[in-house]
Amino acid sequence: MTDMTGRRVLAVVTNRGIEQDELLVPVAHLRDAGATVDVAAVSDDEIRTLVGDEDPGETTHPTTTLAAADASAYDLLLVPGGTLNADALRLESDAVELARAFAGAGKPIAAICHGPWLLVEADLVEGKTLTSYPSLATDIRNAGAAAWVDEPVKVCPTEGYTLITSRTPDDLDEFLGAIDDTLSQVSA
């Protein structure tokens, strides 16, 4: 396991509809490796996850809110999916501005499943090659992406920031490996 001591990660979500494993597995993985991980939600209320976009999952609590989060304090932005979460998150101006701030500062962004919808909303996919849940492919292409690929994980270091994308919870091992590789190159 890569030592992530000193690394700081911000996960951005709404308070309901997040695909359970796309939030909880990366958060646990990164914390176990020594990283500090904050979960920013719309409000301080509990976060209710789903399994397969329909069955109730575990609940967790945010450590901050989207409005209070400061992109300059973190090394990587994590954008979990879940159809309901991702669809609502892209309408949250604080989440859109956080994504723009990370990209503008050249900091990596990792988005899985429906998470890239936030990046489409923030105008951050132009010129990028990425993957996602297949139903987003047309949205991503229409937003100016260089290409959408059907691969477990895609790392694209072009256009000023590194973008790590993945398709579904089935690809979490590859997604986490790419996050580890990227964060290991960030100065602690």
Coordinates of C-alpha atoms in Angstrom, one line a residue:
M1 CA 0.0 0.0 0.0
T2 CA 1.3 3.5 -0.9
D3 CA 1.9 5.7 2.1
M4 CA -0.4 8.8 1.7
T5 CA 0.6 10.5 4.9
G6 CA 0.4 14.2 4.4
R7 CA -1.9 14.0 1.3
R8 CA -5.3 15.6 1.6
V9 CA -8.4 14.6 -0.5
L10 CA -11.8 16.2 -0.8
A11 CA -14.8 14.1 -1.9
V12 CA -17.8 16.1 -3.1
V13 CA -21.3 14.7 -2.8
T14 CA -25.0 15.5 -2.2
N15 CA -26.6 14.1 0.8
R16 CA -28.5 11.3 -0.9
G17 CA -28.1 8.9 -3.9
I18 CA -24.4 8.4 -3.9
E19 CA -23.3 4.9 -5.0
Q20 CA -22.2 3.4 -1.7
D21 CA -18.9 1.8 -2.8
E22 CA -17.9 4.7 -5.0
L23 CA -17.7 6.9 -1.9
L24 CA -17.0 4.6 1.0
V25 CA -14.4 2.3 -0.6
P26 CA -12.1 5.1 -1.8
V27 CA -12.5 7.1 1.5
A28 CA -11.5 4.0 3.5
H29 CA -8.7 3.1 1.2
L30 CA -7.2 6.6 1.3
R31 CA -7.6 7.0 5.0
D32 CA -6.1 3.5 5.6
A33 CA -3.1 4.7 3.6
G34 CA -2.6 7.7 5.8
A35 CA -4.4 10.4 3.8
T36 CA -6.7 13.0 5.3
V37 CA -10.0 12.7 3.5
D38 CA -12.9 15.2 3.9
V39 CA -16.3 14.5 2.6
A40 CA -18.1 17.7 1.6
A41 CA -21.9 17.5 1.2
V42 CA -24.6 20.1 0.5
S43 CA -25.5 20.2 4.2
D44 CA -24.3 18.8 7.5
D45 CA -27.1 16.2 7.4
E46 CA -26.3 12.6 7.1
I47 CA -25.3 11.2 3.7
R48 CA -27.5 8.3 2.5
T49 CA -25.9 6.0 0.0
L50 CA -27.5 3.6 -2.4
V51 CA -26.4 0.3 -3.8
G52 CA -27.1 -0.1 -7.6
D53 CA -28.9 3.2 -7.6
E54 CA -31.9 1.7 -5.8
D55 CA -31.3 -0.3 -2.7
P56 CA -30.5 1.6 0.6
G57 CA -26.9 1.6 1.5
E58 CA -24.9 2.7 4.5
T59 CA -25.2 6.2 5.9
T60 CA -22.2 8.4 6.8
H61 CA -21.7 11.9 7.8
P62 CA -19.9 14.7 6.0
T63 CA -16.9 16.4 7.6
T64 CA -17.6 19.7 5.9
T65 CA -20.0 21.3 3.4
L66 CA -19.5 22.2 -0.2
A67 CA -19.8 25.9 0.7
A68 CA -17.1 25.7 3.4
A69 CA -14.6 23.6 1.5
D70 CA -11.4 25.3 0.2
A71 CA -9.8 23.7 -2.8
S72 CA -6.4 25.1 -2.0
A73 CA -6.3 22.9 1.1
Y74 CA -6.4 19.6 -0.8
D75 CA -4.3 17.6 -3.3
L76 CA -7.0 15.7 -5.1
L77 CA -10.8 16.0 -5.8
L78 CA -12.8 12.8 -5.6
V79 CA -16.2 12.8 -7.4
P80 CA -18.2 9.6 -6.7
G81 CA -21.2 8.7 -8.8
G82 CA -24.6 7.4 -8.3
T83 CA -27.1 8.7 -10.8
L84 CA -29.2 10.7 -8.3
N85 CA -26.1 12.2 -6.6
A86 CA -24.3 13.1 -9.8
D87 CA -27.4 14.6 -11.4
A88 CA -28.1 16.8 -8.4
L89 CA -24.4 17.6 -7.7
R90 CA -23.9 19.2 -11.1
L91 CA -26.6 21.8 -10.1
E92 CA -24.7 22.8 -7.0
S93 CA -22.7 25.9 -7.8
D94 CA -20.3 25.3 -4.9
A95 CA -19.4 21.9 -6.4
V96 CA -19.0 23.3 -9.9
E97 CA -16.7 26.0 -8.5
L98 CA -14.6 23.5 -6.5
A99 CA -14.1 21.4 -9.6
R100 CA -13.0 24.5 -11.5
A101 CA -10.7 25.5 -8.7
F102 CA -8.9 22.1 -8.6
A103 CA -8.5 22.1 -12.4
G104 CA -7.4 25.7 -12.5
A105 CA -4.7 25.0 -9.9
G106 CA -3.5 22.0 -11.9
K107 CA -4.6 19.6 -9.2
P108 CA -5.9 16.1 -10.1
I109 CA -9.6 15.2 -10.2
A110 CA -10.8 11.6 -9.9
A111 CA -14.4 10.9 -11.0
I112 CA -16.2 7.5 -11.3
C113 CA -19.4 6.3 -12.9
H114 CA -21.8 9.3 -13.3
G115 CA -19.3 11.6 -11.5
P116 CA -18.0 13.2 -14.7
W117 CA -21.4 14.9 -15.1
L118 CA -19.9 17.5 -12.7
L119 CA -17.0 18.0 -15.0
V120 CA -19.2 18.4 -18.0
E121 CA -21.2 21.1 -16.1
A122 CA -17.9 22.8 -15.1
D123 CA -16.6 22.9 -18.7
L124 CA -13.6 20.7 -17.8
V125 CA -13.7 17.9 -20.3
E126 CA -12.8 19.7 -23.4
G127 CA -9.7 18.0 -25.0
K128 CA -9.7 15.2 -22.4
T129 CA -9.9 11.5 -23.0
L130 CA -12.0 9.8 -20.3
T131 CA -14.4 7.1 -19.4
S132 CA -17.5 6.9 -17.3
Y133 CA -20.7 5.0 -17.0
P134 CA -21.7 4.3 -20.6
S135 CA -24.8 6.5 -20.6
L136 CA -22.7 9.6 -20.2
A137 CA -20.6 9.0 -23.4
T138 CA -22.7 11.3 -25.6
D139 CA -22.8 14.1 -23.0
I140 CA -19.0 13.9 -22.6
R141 CA -18.4 14.0 -26.4
N142 CA -20.9 16.8 -26.8
A143 CA -19.0 18.8 -24.1
G144 CA -15.8 18.7 -26.3
A145 CA -13.9 15.7 -25.0
A146 CA -11.2 14.4 -27.3
A147 CA -12.6 10.9 -26.8
W148 CA -14.7 8.7 -24.6
V149 CA -13.2 5.2 -24.0
D150 CA -14.7 2.0 -22.6
E151 CA -11.9 1.1 -20.2
P152 CA -11.8 0.3 -16.5
V153 CA -9.8 3.5 -15.8
K154 CA -8.4 6.3 -17.9
V155 CA -5.8 8.8 -16.7
C156 CA -5.5 11.9 -18.9
P157 CA -2.8 14.4 -17.9
T158 CA -3.6 17.0 -20.7
E159 CA -5.3 20.4 -20.6
G160 CA -3.6 21.6 -17.4
Y161 CA -4.7 19.0 -14.9
T162 CA -4.7 15.2 -14.5
L163 CA -8.1 13.6 -14.8
I164 CA -8.7 10.0 -13.5
T165 CA -12.0 8.5 -14.6
S166 CA -13.5 5.0 -14.2
R167 CA -16.8 3.3 -15.2
T168 CA -18.4 1.5 -12.3
P169 CA -17.8 0.0 -8.9
D170 CA -16.5 -3.1 -10.7
D171 CA -13.5 -1.0 -11.7
L172 CA -12.6 0.3 -8.2
D173 CA -9.3 -1.6 -7.9
E174 CA -8.0 0.0 -11.1
F175 CA -9.5 3.4 -10.1
L176 CA -7.8 3.3 -6.7
G177 CA -4.5 2.2 -8.2
A178 CA -4.6 5.2 -10.5
I179 CA -5.4 7.5 -7.6
D180 CA -2.5 6.1 -5.6
D181 CA -0.1 6.5 -8.5
T182 CA -1.2 10.1 -9.0
L183 CA -1.1 11.1 -5.3
S184 CA 2.3 9.5 -4.8
Q185 CA 3.6 12.1 -7.2
V186 CA 2.2 15.0 -5.1
S187 CA 4.5 16.5 -2.6
A188 CA 3.4 15.9 1.0

